[in-house]
CSV table of C-alpha atoms and ligand atoms in Angstrom, one decimal:
chain,number,residue,atom,x,y,z
A,1489,MET,CA,194.1,225.7,208.7
A,1490,LEU,CA,197.1,223.9,207.1
A,1491,GLU,CA,198.4,223.2,210.5
A,1492,LYS,CA,195.1,221.7,211.6
A,1493,ILE,CA,195.0,219.5,208.6
A,1494,LYS,CA,198.6,218.3,209.1
A,1495,ASP,CA,197.8,217.5,212.8
A,1496,MET,CA,194.7,215.6,211.9
A,1497,LEU,CA,196.5,213.7,209.2
A,1498,ALA,CA,199.0,212.5,211.7
A,1499,GLU,CA,196.2,211.6,214.1
A,1500,VAL,CA,194.5,209.6,211.3
A,1501,GLU,CA,197.7,207.8,210.4
A,1502,ALA,CA,198.0,206.6,214.1
A,1503,LEU,CA,194.4,205.4,214.4
A,1504,GLN,CA,194.0,202.0,216.1
A,1505,ALA,CA,191.0,199.9,216.7
A,1506,LYS,CA,190.3,196.6,218.5
A,1507,ASN,CA,187.0,195.6,216.8
A,1508,ALA,CA,184.4,196.6,214.3
A,1509,GLU,CA,182.5,198.7,216.8
A,1510,GLU,CA,185.6,200.9,217.5
A,1511,ILE,CA,186.2,201.3,213.7
A,1512,GLU,CA,182.6,202.5,213.3
A,1513,SER,CA,183.0,205.1,216.1
A,1514,LEU,CA,186.2,206.3,214.5
A,1515,ARG,CA,184.4,206.6,211.2
A,1516,ILE,CA,181.7,208.6,212.9
A,1517,LYS,CA,184.2,210.8,214.7
A,1518,TYR,CA,186.1,211.8,211.5
A,1519,LEU,CA,183.9,211.2,208.5
A,1520,SER,CA,180.2,211.4,209.5
A,1521,LYS,CA,178.1,214.5,208.7
A,1522,LYS,CA,179.2,216.1,212.0
A,1523,GLY,CA,182.6,214.5,211.9
A,1524,LEU,CA,185.9,216.4,212.4
A,1525,ILE,CA,187.0,216.2,208.7
A,1526,THR,CA,183.6,217.1,207.5
A,1527,SER,CA,183.5,220.2,209.7
A,1528,LEU,CA,187.0,221.1,208.5
A,1529,MET,CA,185.6,221.0,205.0
A,1530,ALA,CA,182.8,223.3,206.1
A,1531,ASP,CA,185.5,225.8,207.3
A,1532,PHE,CA,186.9,225.8,203.8
A,1533,ARG,CA,184.8,228.7,202.7
A,1534,ASN,CA,186.7,231.0,205.2
A,1535,VAL,CA,190.0,230.2,203.7
A,1536,PRO,CA,191.5,233.2,201.8
A,1537,ALA,CA,191.2,232.9,198.1
A,1538,GLU,CA,195.0,232.6,197.4
A,1539,GLN,CA,195.2,229.6,199.8
A,1540,LYS,CA,192.1,227.8,198.6
A,1541,LYS,CA,193.9,225.6,196.0
A,1542,GLU,CA,196.5,224.3,198.4
A,1543,VAL,CA,194.1,223.9,201.4
A,1544,GLY,CA,191.5,222.2,199.1
A,1545,MET,CA,194.1,219.6,198.0
A,1546,LYS,CA,195.2,218.9,201.5
A,1547,ILE,CA,191.7,218.5,202.8
A,1548,ASN,CA,190.9,216.0,200.1
A,1549,GLU,CA,194.1,214.2,200.8
A,1550,LEU,CA,193.2,214.0,204.4
A,1551,LYS,CA,189.7,212.8,203.7
A,1552,ASN,CA,190.9,210.1,201.3
A,1553,ARG,CA,193.6,209.0,203.7
A,1554,ALA,CA,191.0,208.7,206.5
A,1555,LEU,CA,188.7,206.6,204.3
A,1556,GLU,CA,191.6,204.4,203.3
A,1557,LYS,CA,192.7,204.0,206.9
A,1558,ILE,CA,189.2,203.0,208.1
A,1559,ASN,CA,189.0,200.5,205.3
A,1560,GLU,CA,192.4,199.1,206.2
A,1561,LEU,CA,191.3,198.7,209.8
A,1562,ARG,CA,188.1,197.1,208.6
A,1563,GLU,CA,190.0,194.6,206.5
A,1564,THR,CA,191.8,193.4,209.7
A,1565,PHE,CA,188.4,192.5,211.3
A,1566,GLY,CA,186.2,192.5,208.2
A,1567,THR,CA,186.0,188.8,207.6
A,1568,ASP,CA,184.7,187.8,211.0
A,1569,ASP,CA,182.3,190.6,211.2
A,1570,LYS,CA,179.2,188.8,210.0
A,1571,ASP,CA,176.7,191.5,210.8
A,1572,GLU,CA,178.3,194.0,208.4
A,1573,CYS,CA,177.0,194.1,204.9
A,1574,ILE,CA,179.7,195.5,202.7
A,1575,ILE,CA,178.3,197.1,199.6
A,1576,ASP,CA,180.9,197.9,196.9
A,1577,ILE,CA,179.6,201.2,195.6
A,1578,THR,CA,182.5,201.5,193.3
A,1579,ARG,CA,181.4,198.4,191.3
A,1580,THR,CA,180.2,199.5,187.8
A,1581,ALA,CA,176.5,198.7,187.1
A,1582,TYR,CA,177.0,197.4,183.6
A,1583,PRO,CA,177.5,195.1,181.9
A,1584,VAL,CA,175.2,192.8,183.9
A,1585,ALA,CA,174.4,189.5,182.3
A,1586,LEU,CA,170.7,189.7,181.5
A,1587,GLY,CA,168.5,186.6,181.1
A,1588,THR,CA,166.3,186.1,178.1
A,1589,ARG,CA,162.5,185.6,177.9
A,1590,HIS,CA,161.5,182.0,177.1
A,1591,PRO,CA,160.3,181.6,173.5
A,1592,LEU,CA,157.0,180.2,174.7
A,1593,SER,CA,156.5,183.3,176.9
A,1594,ILE,CA,157.4,185.6,174.0
A,1595,VAL,CA,154.7,183.9,171.8
A,1596,LYS,CA,152.2,183.7,174.6
A,1597,ASN,CA,152.5,187.4,175.3
A,1598,GLU,CA,152.2,188.2,171.6
A,1599,ILE,CA,148.9,186.1,171.4
A,1600,ILE,CA,147.5,187.8,174.6
A,1601,ASP,CA,148.5,191.2,173.2
A,1602,ILE,CA,146.6,190.6,169.9
A,1603,PHE,CA,143.4,189.5,171.6
A,1604,ALA,CA,143.7,192.2,174.3
A,1605,ARG,CA,143.4,194.7,171.4
A,1606,LEU,CA,140.2,193.0,170.4
A,1607,GLY,CA,138.7,193.4,173.9
A,1608,PHE,CA,139.5,190.0,175.4
A,1609,SER,CA,140.6,190.0,179.0
A,1610,LEU,CA,142.9,187.5,180.7
A,1611,ALA,CA,141.5,184.5,182.7
A,1612,GLU,CA,143.4,181.7,184.4
A,1613,GLY,CA,142.4,178.5,186.1
A,1614,PRO,CA,144.1,175.6,188.1
A,1615,GLU,CA,146.3,173.0,186.4
A,1616,VAL,CA,145.2,170.4,188.9
A,1617,GLU,CA,141.5,170.2,188.1
A,1618,ASP,CA,138.4,168.1,188.8
A,1619,ASP,CA,136.7,165.9,186.2
A,1620,TRP,CA,133.7,168.3,186.1
A,1621,HIS,CA,135.6,171.4,184.8
A,1622,VAL,CA,137.8,169.5,182.4
A,1623,PHE,CA,135.2,167.0,181.0
A,1624,SER,CA,131.6,166.9,182.3
A,1625,SER,CA,130.9,170.6,182.2
A,1626,MET,CA,132.4,170.6,178.7
A,1627,ASN,CA,129.8,168.1,177.4
A,1628,PHE,CA,132.0,165.0,177.3
A,1629,ALA,CA,130.0,161.9,177.4
A,1630,GLU,CA,130.6,159.6,180.4
A,1631,ASP,CA,132.4,157.1,178.1
A,1632,HIS,CA,134.3,159.6,175.9
A,1633,PRO,CA,137.7,158.3,175.0
A,1634,ALA,CA,139.5,161.5,176.1
A,1635,ARG,CA,138.7,160.5,179.7
A,1636,ASP,CA,140.7,157.3,179.2
A,1637,MET,CA,143.8,156.5,181.2
A,1638,GLN,CA,145.8,156.8,178.0
A,1639,ASP,CA,145.3,160.6,177.9
A,1640,THR,CA,144.7,161.8,181.3
A,1641,PHE,CA,146.9,162.0,184.3
A,1642,PHE,CA,145.0,161.1,187.4
A,1643,VAL,CA,146.0,162.2,190.9
A,1644,GLU,CA,146.5,158.9,192.7
A,1645,ALA,CA,143.8,157.9,195.1
A,1646,HIS,CA,141.5,160.7,193.8
A,1647,PRO,CA,140.1,159.5,190.5
A,1648,ASP,CA,138.1,162.7,190.3
A,1649,ILE,CA,141.2,165.0,190.5
A,1650,ILE,CA,143.2,165.2,187.3
A,1651,LEU,CA,145.8,167.3,185.5
A,1652,ARG,CA,143.8,169.3,183.0
A,1653,THR,CA,144.2,168.0,179.5
A,1654,HIS,CA,143.1,171.3,177.9
A,1655,THR,CA,142.5,174.9,178.9
A,1656,SER,CA,138.8,174.5,178.0
A,1657,SER,CA,138.3,173.9,181.7
A,1658,VAL,CA,138.9,177.7,182.2
A,1659,GLN,CA,135.8,178.3,180.0
A,1660,SER,CA,133.7,176.5,182.6
A,1661,ARG,CA,135.5,178.2,185.6
A,1662,VAL,CA,134.6,181.6,184.2
A,1663,MET,CA,131.1,180.9,183.0
A,1664,GLU,CA,130.0,179.4,186.3
A,1665,LYS,CA,130.8,182.7,187.9
A,1666,GLN,CA,130.1,185.3,185.3
A,1667,GLN,CA,127.0,185.9,183.1
A,1668,PRO,CA,127.6,187.2,179.5
A,1669,PRO,CA,129.1,189.2,178.0
A,1670,VAL,CA,132.2,187.0,178.5
A,1671,ARG,CA,135.2,187.7,176.4
A,1672,ILE,CA,138.3,186.0,177.7
A,1673,ILE,CA,141.7,184.6,176.7
A,1674,CYS,CA,143.1,181.9,178.9
A,1675,PRO,CA,146.8,180.8,178.5
A,1676,GLY,CA,148.2,177.9,180.5
A,1677,ARG,CA,149.9,174.6,180.8
A,1678,VAL,CA,148.1,171.3,180.0
A,1679,TYR,CA,149.1,167.7,180.5
A,1680,ARG,CA,148.5,164.5,178.5
A,1681,ASN,CA,149.8,161.1,179.1
A,1682,GLU,CA,151.9,160.7,175.9
A,1683,ALA,CA,155.4,159.3,175.3
A,1684,VAL,CA,157.8,162.2,175.1
A,1685,SER,CA,159.3,162.6,171.6
A,1686,ALA,CA,160.4,165.3,169.2
A,1687,ARG,CA,156.7,165.8,168.2
A,1688,ALA,CA,154.8,165.2,171.5
A,1689,HIS,CA,155.3,166.0,175.1
A,1690,CYS,CA,153.5,165.0,178.3
A,1691,PHE,CA,152.9,168.7,179.0
A,1692,PHE,CA,152.5,171.7,176.7
A,1693,HIS,CA,150.8,175.0,176.6
A,1694,GLN,CA,147.5,176.3,175.2
A,1695,VAL,CA,145.6,179.5,174.8
A,1696,GLU,CA,141.9,179.3,174.9
A,1697,GLY,CA,139.5,182.0,173.7
A,1698,LEU,CA,135.8,182.3,174.6
A,1699,TYR,CA,133.2,184.9,173.6
A,1700,VAL,CA,129.6,184.6,174.8
A,1701,ASP,CA,127.0,187.2,174.2
A,1702,GLU,CA,123.7,187.8,172.4
A,1703,ASP,CA,124.0,187.4,168.6
A,1704,VAL,CA,127.4,185.9,168.3
A,1705,SER,CA,127.9,184.2,165.0
A,1706,PHE,CA,130.3,181.9,163.2
A,1707,THR,CA,131.2,184.9,161.0
A,1708,ASP,CA,132.5,186.8,164.1
A,1709,LEU,CA,134.6,183.8,164.9
A,1710,LYS,CA,136.1,183.6,161.5
A,1711,GLN,CA,136.8,187.3,161.3
A,1712,VAL,CA,138.6,187.4,164.7
A,1713,LEU,CA,140.7,184.3,163.7
A,1714,LEU,CA,141.6,185.9,160.4
A,1715,LEU,CA,142.7,189.0,162.1
A,1716,PHE,CA,144.7,187.0,164.6
A,1717,ALA,CA,146.4,185.0,161.9
A,1718,ARG,CA,147.4,188.1,160.0
A,1719,GLU,CA,148.7,189.9,163.1
A,1720,MET,CA,150.7,186.8,164.1
A,1721,PHE,CA,152.1,185.5,160.8
A,1722,GLY,CA,151.9,188.5,158.5
A,1723,GLU,CA,149.4,190.5,156.5
A,1724,ASP,CA,149.3,188.2,153.5
A,1725,THR,CA,148.4,185.1,155.6
A,1726,GLN,CA,145.3,183.2,154.4
A,1727,ILE,CA,143.1,180.9,156.6
A,1728,ARG,CA,140.9,178.0,155.9
A,1729,LEU,CA,138.4,176.2,158.2
A,1730,ARG,CA,137.8,172.5,157.9
A,1731,PRO,CA,134.9,170.8,159.6
A,1732,SER,CA,135.9,168.9,162.8
A,1733,TYR,CA,134.4,167.6,166.0
A,1734,PHE,CA,134.8,168.6,169.6
A,1735,PRO,CA,132.2,167.7,172.3
A,1736,PHE,CA,132.0,171.3,173.5
A,1737,THR,CA,131.4,173.1,170.2
A,1738,GLU,CA,128.9,172.7,167.4
A,1739,PRO,CA,129.6,173.2,164.6
A,1740,SER,CA,133.3,172.6,165.1
A,1741,ALA,CA,136.3,173.4,162.9
A,1742,GLU,CA,140.0,173.2,162.6
A,1743,MET,CA,141.8,176.2,161.2
A,1744,ASP,CA,144.8,176.1,158.9
A,1745,VAL,CA,147.0,179.1,157.9
A,1746,SER,CA,148.9,179.4,154.7
A,1747,CYS,CA,152.4,178.0,155.2
A,1748,THR,CA,154.5,180.6,156.9
A,1749,LEU,CA,157.7,179.3,155.1
A,1750,CYS,CA,156.6,178.8,151.5
A,1751,LYS,CA,153.5,181.1,151.5
A,1752,GLY,CA,151.3,178.4,150.3
A,1753,GLN,CA,153.5,177.0,147.5
A,1754,GLY,CA,154.2,173.7,149.2
A,1755,CYS,CA,157.4,172.8,151.0
A,1756,SER,CA,158.7,170.3,153.5
A,1757,MET,CA,157.2,172.1,156.5
A,1758,CYS,CA,153.6,172.0,155.2
A,1759,LYS,CA,154.3,168.6,153.5
A,1760,GLY,CA,153.6,170.1,150.1
A,1761,SER,CA,150.0,171.1,151.0
A,1762,GLY,CA,150.7,174.8,151.5
A,1763,TRP,CA,148.6,174.8,154.7
A,1764,LEU,CA,149.5,174.4,158.4
A,1765,GLU,CA,146.9,173.4,161.1
A,1766,ILE,CA,147.0,175.8,164.1
A,1767,LEU,CA,143.8,175.6,166.1
A,1768,GLY,CA,140.5,174.1,167.0
A,1769,CYS,CA,137.3,176.2,167.2
A,1770,GLY,CA,133.6,176.3,166.9
A,1771,MET,CA,130.3,177.7,168.3
A,1772,VAL,CA,129.9,176.9,172.0
A,1773,HIS,CA,127.6,173.9,172.3
A,1774,PRO,CA,124.2,174.9,173.9
A,1775,ASN,CA,124.7,172.1,176.5
A,1776,VAL,CA,128.0,173.7,177.6
A,1777,LEU,CA,126.2,177.0,178.2
A,1778,GLU,CA,123.4,175.3,180.1
A,1779,LEU,CA,125.8,173.1,182.2
A,1780,ASN,CA,127.6,176.3,183.2
A,1781,GLY,CA,124.5,178.2,184.2
A,1782,ILE,CA,124.0,180.3,181.0
A,1783,ASP,CA,120.7,180.5,179.2
A,1784,SER,CA,121.3,179.0,175.8
A,1785,THR,CA,118.1,180.4,174.3
A,1786,LYS,CA,119.3,183.9,175.0
A,1787,TYR,CA,123.1,183.6,174.5
A,1788,LYS,CA,125.5,182.2,171.9
A,1789,GLY,CA,129.2,181.9,171.9
A,1790,TYR,CA,132.3,180.9,170.1
A,1791,ALA,CA,135.5,179.3,171.4
A,1792,PHE,CA,138.9,178.4,170.1
A,1793,GLY,CA,142.0,176.7,171.4
A,1794,MET,CA,145.6,176.6,170.1
A,1795,GLY,CA,148.9,175.2,171.2
A,1796,ILE,CA,151.6,177.7,172.0
A,1797,GLU,CA,154.4,175.3,171.1
A,1798,ARG,CA,152.8,174.8,167.7
A,1799,ILE,CA,152.6,178.6,167.0
A,1800,ALA,CA,156.2,179.0,168.3
A,1801,ASN,CA,157.3,176.2,166.0
A,1802,LEU,CA,155.9,177.9,163.0
A,1803,LYS,CA,157.4,181.2,163.9
A,1804,TYR,CA,160.9,179.9,164.8
A,1805,GLN,CA,161.1,176.5,163.1
A,1806,VAL,CA,162.1,174.6,166.2
A,1807,LYS,CA,162.4,171.0,165.1
A,1808,ASP,CA,162.3,169.2,168.4
A,1809,LEU,CA,159.5,170.0,171.0
A,1810,ARG,CA,161.7,168.9,173.8
A,1811,MET,CA,163.9,172.0,173.3
A,1812,PHE,CA,161.2,174.1,174.9
A,1813,SER,CA,161.5,172.4,178.2
A,1814,GLU,CA,165.2,171.4,178.5
A,1815,ASN,CA,166.3,175.0,179.4
A,1816,ASP,CA,169.5,174.7,177.4
A,1817,VAL,CA,170.9,178.2,177.7
A,1818,ARG,CA,172.4,178.1,174.2
A,1819,PHE,CA,168.8,177.5,172.8
A,1820,LEU,CA,167.2,180.2,175.0
A,1821,LYS,CA,169.9,182.8,174.1
A,1822,GLU,CA,168.8,182.6,170.5
A,1823,PHE,CA,165.6,184.4,171.4
A,1824,GLU,CA,167.4,187.4,173.0
A,1825,ALA,CA,166.5,189.7,170.1
A,1826,ALA,CA,162.9,188.7,170.2
A,1827,ASN,CA,162.4,189.9,173.8
B,1385,LIG,N1,140.3,172.0,173.7
B,1385,LIG,C1,140.6,171.7,172.4
B,1385,LIG,C2,141.9,170.9,172.4
B,1385,LIG,O1,142.6,170.8,173.4
B,1385,LIG,C3,140.8,172.9,171.5
B,1385,LIG,C4,139.5,173.7,171.4
B,1385,LIG,C5,139.2,174.7,172.2
B,1385,LIG,C6,138.6,173.4,170.3
B,1385,LIG,C7,138.0,175.5,172.1
B,1385,LIG,C8,137.5,174.1,170.2
B,1385,LIG,C9,137.2,175.1,171.0
B,1385,LIG,O2,142.2,170.3,171.4
């Protein structure tokens, strides 16, 4: 056995090859499952016990030398062998630099999660929309100022095709296809023609909520929003609703939460008022139900919409909205722990 190993070692030392194919056949000849060295190793069990140690060491030496030799030969041809994919199985797996989730994704997922627990399912719609889904089906009058060139981005040459200005368009997309009960949460990007500054951007993100069923009341809306606020900002969070106006809800309201920084005492973030505005909401206007094929004498609904950047700002006190879209890795890295 020792003789055989010695001879094979000499053979291995003398190996030569002219190209990658020859190297591969040498590898198969010596090192594959049925290769010469592998079968030598299989014979190992017949070696008398007192020789096992020495023979074992020699076989290992032979095998390692053969591997080395094949790699040496490969190196000679390696670089111009484009077909061969060399995988370095000796490379350690860690540490691998991991990316971090974007703060807006973190907050979006948190919002979806809270409403999912309340039975809301996810719905999405297109960002490039038509006037019908964004405005007309949402009960906007023909001359409503929100349709104005100041706010809406139009797709050139198609005055009817626009970038959606709110996720309320997804309400219409879902209702036109689905009869109640409808209970959905719709996250997505929206666009408005505004000058970019620390406090405004030409695109941002919203989450829309819609619930349509028999016997839906304003109390249900208020209770769901209170639960959301407490899940999102902490158990001691208070809410207040102020009357407001949206074409697609009646009555409409804006909701404030007690300041997340000073807990309602008054500070610079809440400008001394103790309250922060976070969303718009209301009972779905009967016209909206009818325009989207739902019988308004039988069904009622509530809807709400909030800006994800706004919620993220309150959670993380990001001073400049532009940080969210600049993708500065130093900023993004700060949210590593929140992943
Ligand atoms: N779409 C409104 C906005 O963009 C928010 C909203 C949604 C208000 C649903 C009421 C109901 O400001």
